[in-house]
Structure formats: structure tokens, C-alpha cells
Amino acid sequence: MKYLKYYLAALAVILVDQAVKLLVHYNMEMGMPGEIVLLGDWLKLHYTLNPGMAFGVELGSEYGKLMLTLFRLVAMFGIGYYLYYLVSHKAPKGLVWCIALILGGAVGNLIDSTFYGVWFDNAPYGSSTPWFHGQVIDMFYVDIWEGIVPEWVPLLGGKPMSLWPIFNVADSAIFVGVLLILFNQKRFFGEEPEPAHRSMMEKEQGL
């Protein structure tokens, strides 16, 4: 049970993420025509497809999307094992919950990349196969700011810029998990995790 609750938390993130994506796919038009205002001008539902990583960053190669999906697959197993390791070594519970969130988010987007090219036929044009080439469904549109960057800003001064991230539930879980870890580094990593099988005798001897 000590392991199960964390993996169930990751599973909950996956299920919510996929449920929202399916609702958006089957009930919304893509782009501006289907946009739904949630809170004023700055928070909207906006159905869009992300062919790459966060913020649409892509790997510039014929096999870039395939490499990204395979990387996500390897990362999923790595994070899953790290979660097991943390629990077995009695790491701070806050850290373990954060890793559970990150695991759920990673698997949620991996499902899109692996299967959506087949299920929803949304693989980018020219993909060698729809498998592992699916595009991630994003829907939460935060319109933060759009304008001209002040001249005094290095490199970007005087240039037009838009800050408008579009993300999904999986991205949110990963972001929250990473952010909490960054803000709690001293508490989470102040001491080395203690192996769960360490005997009471070793503790009494100060080993």
C-alpha cells in the first residue's frame, strides 16, 4: 500500500488528462472558431495540437518526433522507478507526491504521442507512420501579455512578443510537481534518503 497510493495518484492524473483531451477532441472545433472564454480575456479553452515539446518546440529532424516519443517512453520508466526508489528509501512524502504528479503528466502526454496519430489521425503530414507520431492535445490558453518589448531589454528590445502558453492537464501536473520541488529543495534533499530495510540495531549503533 505504501507504493500503491503514489502510483494511483499518477493514474488519477492520467485519467483526468485523457478525459479532458477526449472531451475537447469530440466536442470542440479546433482553433479560434471553437474557442470558449472561461475568465475574461486571459483564460480560455482553445483546442490546438502540439507536435513537439512544451510550447511547440520541435526537434528539427525527419525522425525528431519519433525520437521525442521514445525519449518520453524511457523517461516514463525512469520516473516510475525513481518513485519506487524514493518510497523504498523513505524519502520525504512531499517529494514522492511531486514525482507522482510528474509521472502522471509524463504518461499522459506519452499516450498522445504514441497513439493519437492512429486513433485521431493527427500525425503531422509526411510522417512515416502514425504510430509514435501523434500530436499532443492542448486546450488551456492563458493570454498573459502581447506587445512590444521595451528597448532596454537585451536582445529582445523593440521586438513584438506574445506570452500565451497553451497547455493541458498533464503539462500542469508536471509544472506543479517541478515547481514544488524547486521551492522545497532544502526540505526534500537536506538529508540522504534512508533505506527502508535499515535495522533498528544499525540506528542504535549510529551507523
Tab-separated table of C-alpha atoms in Angstrom:
chain	number	residue	atom	x	y	z
A	1	MET	CA	0.000	0.000	0.000
A	2	LYS	CA	2.900	2.353	0.680
A	3	TYR	CA	3.753	2.243	-3.040
A	4	LEU	CA	0.246	1.875	-4.429
A	5	LYS	CA	-1.154	5.232	-3.314
A	6	TYR	CA	1.510	7.152	-5.230
A	7	TYR	CA	1.017	5.154	-8.414
A	8	LEU	CA	-2.742	5.604	-8.029
A	9	ALA	CA	-2.170	9.367	-7.805
A	10	ALA	CA	-0.232	9.200	-11.083
A	11	LEU	CA	-3.039	7.116	-12.591
A	12	ALA	CA	-5.600	9.732	-11.486
A	13	VAL	CA	-3.626	12.434	-13.325
A	14	ILE	CA	-3.541	10.249	-16.449
A	15	LEU	CA	-7.281	9.554	-16.363
A	16	VAL	CA	-8.238	13.209	-15.829
A	17	ASP	CA	-5.806	14.330	-18.522
A	18	GLN	CA	-7.120	11.849	-21.086
A	19	ALA	CA	-10.756	12.549	-20.192
A	20	VAL	CA	-10.294	16.285	-20.770
A	21	LYS	CA	-8.473	15.680	-24.045
A	22	LEU	CA	-11.215	13.371	-25.307
A	23	LEU	CA	-13.919	15.858	-24.329
A	24	VAL	CA	-12.091	18.615	-26.176
A	25	HIS	CA	-11.451	16.478	-29.257
A	26	TYR	CA	-15.040	15.309	-29.620
A	27	ASN	CA	-16.834	18.486	-28.563
A	28	MET	CA	-14.770	21.457	-29.742
A	29	GLU	CA	-13.736	22.896	-33.062
A	30	MET	CA	-10.036	23.417	-33.439
A	31	GLY	CA	-8.570	26.912	-33.201
A	32	MET	CA	-10.349	30.252	-32.880
A	33	PRO	CA	-13.801	29.090	-34.131
A	34	GLY	CA	-14.192	26.719	-31.188
A	35	GLU	CA	-12.614	28.910	-28.519
A	36	ILE	CA	-14.508	29.142	-25.204
A	37	VAL	CA	-13.940	32.045	-22.800
A	38	LEU	CA	-13.557	30.898	-19.196
A	39	LEU	CA	-12.342	34.023	-17.400
A	40	GLY	CA	-12.264	37.361	-19.164
A	41	ASP	CA	-9.802	37.799	-21.990
A	42	TRP	CA	-6.946	35.909	-20.422
A	43	LEU	CA	-8.196	32.351	-19.695
A	44	LYS	CA	-9.850	30.344	-22.467
A	45	LEU	CA	-10.349	26.846	-23.785
A	46	HIS	CA	-8.619	26.633	-27.138
A	47	TYR	CA	-8.247	23.313	-28.958
A	48	THR	CA	-4.838	23.056	-30.573
A	49	LEU	CA	-2.306	20.368	-31.455
A	50	ASN	CA	1.270	20.383	-30.256
A	51	PRO	CA	3.630	18.370	-32.497
A	52	GLY	CA	6.623	18.741	-30.213
A	53	MET	CA	7.561	19.507	-26.642
A	54	ALA	CA	6.375	22.283	-24.346
A	55	PHE	CA	5.345	25.474	-26.185
A	56	GLY	CA	5.500	23.606	-29.510
A	57	VAL	CA	9.305	23.258	-29.624
A	58	GLU	CA	10.186	20.600	-32.175
A	59	LEU	CA	13.269	18.509	-32.914
A	60	GLY	CA	14.392	19.540	-36.378
A	61	SER	CA	14.812	16.143	-37.981
A	62	GLU	CA	12.842	13.653	-40.042
A	63	TYR	CA	12.922	11.367	-37.041
A	64	GLY	CA	12.630	14.134	-34.443
A	65	LYS	CA	9.080	13.255	-33.386
A	66	LEU	CA	9.907	9.560	-33.124
A	67	MET	CA	12.979	10.352	-31.014
A	68	LEU	CA	10.898	12.590	-28.754
A	69	THR	CA	8.280	9.869	-28.215
A	70	LEU	CA	10.938	7.246	-27.480
A	71	PHE	CA	12.595	9.653	-25.048
A	72	ARG	CA	9.248	10.115	-23.298
A	73	LEU	CA	8.889	6.329	-23.101
A	74	VAL	CA	12.304	5.911	-21.497
A	75	ALA	CA	11.627	8.835	-19.157
A	76	MET	CA	8.352	7.219	-18.052
A	77	PHE	CA	10.131	4.068	-16.898
A	78	GLY	CA	12.905	6.125	-15.305
A	79	ILE	CA	10.485	8.294	-13.336
A	80	GLY	CA	8.424	5.243	-12.371
A	81	TYR	CA	11.492	3.521	-10.970
A	82	TYR	CA	12.635	6.694	-9.208
A	83	LEU	CA	9.251	6.872	-7.494
A	84	TYR	CA	9.714	3.294	-6.269
A	85	TYR	CA	13.237	4.117	-5.106
A	86	LEU	CA	12.115	7.171	-3.150
A	87	VAL	CA	9.356	5.275	-1.351
A	88	SER	CA	11.605	2.321	-0.502
A	89	HIS	CA	14.243	4.697	0.897
A	90	LYS	CA	11.742	6.676	2.965
A	91	ALA	CA	12.194	9.946	1.108
A	92	PRO	CA	10.084	12.933	2.234
A	93	LYS	CA	6.456	12.288	1.308
A	94	GLY	CA	6.133	15.706	-0.318
A	95	LEU	CA	8.881	14.808	-2.790
A	96	VAL	CA	7.254	11.469	-3.577
A	97	TRP	CA	3.885	13.121	-4.268
A	98	CYS	CA	5.609	15.578	-6.608
A	99	ILE	CA	7.263	12.732	-8.535
A	100	ALA	CA	3.869	11.008	-8.752
A	101	LEU	CA	2.440	14.150	-10.375
A	102	ILE	CA	5.344	14.304	-12.824
A	103	LEU	CA	4.966	10.609	-13.669
A	104	GLY	CA	1.253	11.018	-14.358
A	105	GLY	CA	1.895	14.018	-16.584
A	106	ALA	CA	4.665	12.272	-18.492
A	107	VAL	CA	2.492	9.229	-19.202
A	108	GLY	CA	-0.469	11.420	-20.173
A	109	ASN	CA	1.474	13.137	-22.956
A	110	LEU	CA	3.168	9.875	-23.938
A	111	ILE	CA	-0.252	8.370	-24.696
A	112	ASP	CA	-0.937	11.226	-27.113
A	113	SER	CA	2.414	10.851	-28.854
A	114	THR	CA	2.153	7.085	-29.137
A	115	PHE	CA	-1.488	6.520	-30.066
A	116	TYR	CA	-3.229	9.721	-31.195
A	117	GLY	CA	-1.700	9.529	-34.664
A	118	VAL	CA	-3.646	6.289	-35.093
A	119	TRP	CA	-6.773	6.987	-33.023
A	120	PHE	CA	-7.359	10.546	-34.217
A	121	ASP	CA	-5.268	10.582	-37.394
A	122	ASN	CA	-3.441	13.708	-36.195
A	123	ALA	CA	0.143	12.765	-37.064
A	124	PRO	CA	1.983	15.597	-38.871
A	125	TYR	CA	1.832	15.484	-42.665
A	126	GLY	CA	4.557	13.297	-44.124
A	127	SER	CA	5.099	11.161	-41.026
A	128	SER	CA	6.497	7.738	-41.885
A	129	THR	CA	3.919	6.069	-39.625
A	130	PRO	CA	1.051	7.306	-37.445
A	131	TRP	CA	2.415	5.258	-34.555
A	132	PHE	CA	4.616	7.298	-32.187
A	133	HIS	CA	3.925	10.437	-34.249
A	134	GLY	CA	0.711	11.615	-32.603
A	135	GLN	CA	0.315	15.274	-31.684
A	136	VAL	CA	-0.453	16.238	-28.092
A	137	ILE	CA	-3.834	17.894	-27.499
A	138	ASP	CA	-3.590	21.214	-25.629
A	139	MET	CA	-6.535	23.316	-24.521
A	140	PHE	CA	-5.874	25.738	-21.628
A	141	TYR	CA	-4.985	29.100	-23.164
A	142	VAL	CA	-3.579	31.773	-20.842
A	143	ASP	CA	-3.279	35.091	-22.692
A	144	ILE	CA	-0.778	36.818	-20.385
A	145	TRP	CA	0.613	39.661	-22.462
A	146	GLU	CA	1.158	40.819	-26.027
A	147	GLY	CA	3.058	43.921	-27.112
A	148	ILE	CA	6.437	45.458	-27.877
A	149	VAL	CA	9.331	44.574	-25.586
A	150	PRO	CA	10.934	47.720	-24.067
A	151	GLU	CA	14.059	48.921	-25.870
A	152	TRP	CA	16.254	48.495	-22.779
A	153	VAL	CA	15.744	44.696	-22.690
A	154	PRO	CA	18.872	42.969	-24.103
A	155	LEU	CA	18.449	41.097	-27.408
A	156	LEU	CA	14.628	41.355	-27.404
A	157	GLY	CA	14.222	45.111	-27.020
A	158	GLY	CA	11.865	46.704	-29.551
A	159	LYS	CA	10.553	43.369	-30.834
A	160	PRO	CA	6.905	42.266	-30.700
A	161	MET	CA	6.278	39.363	-28.362
A	162	SER	CA	3.339	37.314	-27.137
A	163	LEU	CA	3.198	35.404	-23.873
A	164	TRP	CA	0.337	32.984	-24.313
A	165	PRO	CA	1.065	29.441	-23.133
A	166	ILE	CA	-1.379	26.735	-24.209
A	167	PHE	CA	-1.153	23.549	-22.158
A	168	ASN	CA	-3.085	20.541	-20.852
A	169	VAL	CA	-3.689	18.710	-17.573
A	170	ALA	CA	-0.535	16.606	-17.997
A	171	ASP	CA	1.606	19.716	-18.526
A	172	SER	CA	0.042	21.282	-15.427
A	173	ALA	CA	0.852	18.232	-13.290
A	174	ILE	CA	4.474	18.256	-14.450
A	175	PHE	CA	4.783	22.009	-13.905
A	176	VAL	CA	3.309	21.887	-10.392
A	177	GLY	CA	5.462	18.906	-9.439
A	178	VAL	CA	8.685	20.527	-10.645
A	179	LEU	CA	7.783	23.909	-9.117
A	180	LEU	CA	7.103	22.391	-5.689
A	181	ILE	CA	10.399	20.521	-5.812
A	182	LEU	CA	12.285	23.721	-6.676
A	183	PHE	CA	10.631	25.619	-3.816
A	184	ASN	CA	11.293	22.831	-1.307
A	185	GLN	CA	14.800	21.726	-2.215
A	186	LYS	CA	16.202	22.132	1.297
A	187	ARG	CA	13.361	20.165	2.861
A	188	PHE	CA	13.313	17.441	0.219
A	189	PHE	CA	17.063	16.997	-0.283
A	190	GLY	CA	18.519	18.141	3.025
A	191	GLU	CA	19.355	14.591	4.014
A	192	GLU	CA	20.070	11.403	2.123
A	193	PRO	CA	17.045	9.082	1.871
A	194	GLU	CA	17.208	6.305	4.459
A	195	PRO	CA	16.859	2.691	3.202
A	196	ALA	CA	13.611	1.144	4.391
A	197	HIS	CA	15.333	-2.129	5.380
A	198	ARG	CA	17.820	-0.465	7.700
A	199	SER	CA	17.675	-2.333	11.005
A	200	MET	CA	16.952	-0.851	14.386
A	201	MET	CA	20.304	-2.165	15.584
A	202	GLU	CA	22.134	-0.087	12.976
A	203	LYS	CA	20.229	3.001	14.108
A	204	GLU	CA	21.069	2.386	17.750
A	205	GLN	CA	24.752	1.966	16.877
A	206	GLY	CA	24.664	5.236	14.948
A	207	LEU	CA	25.600	3.582	11.655
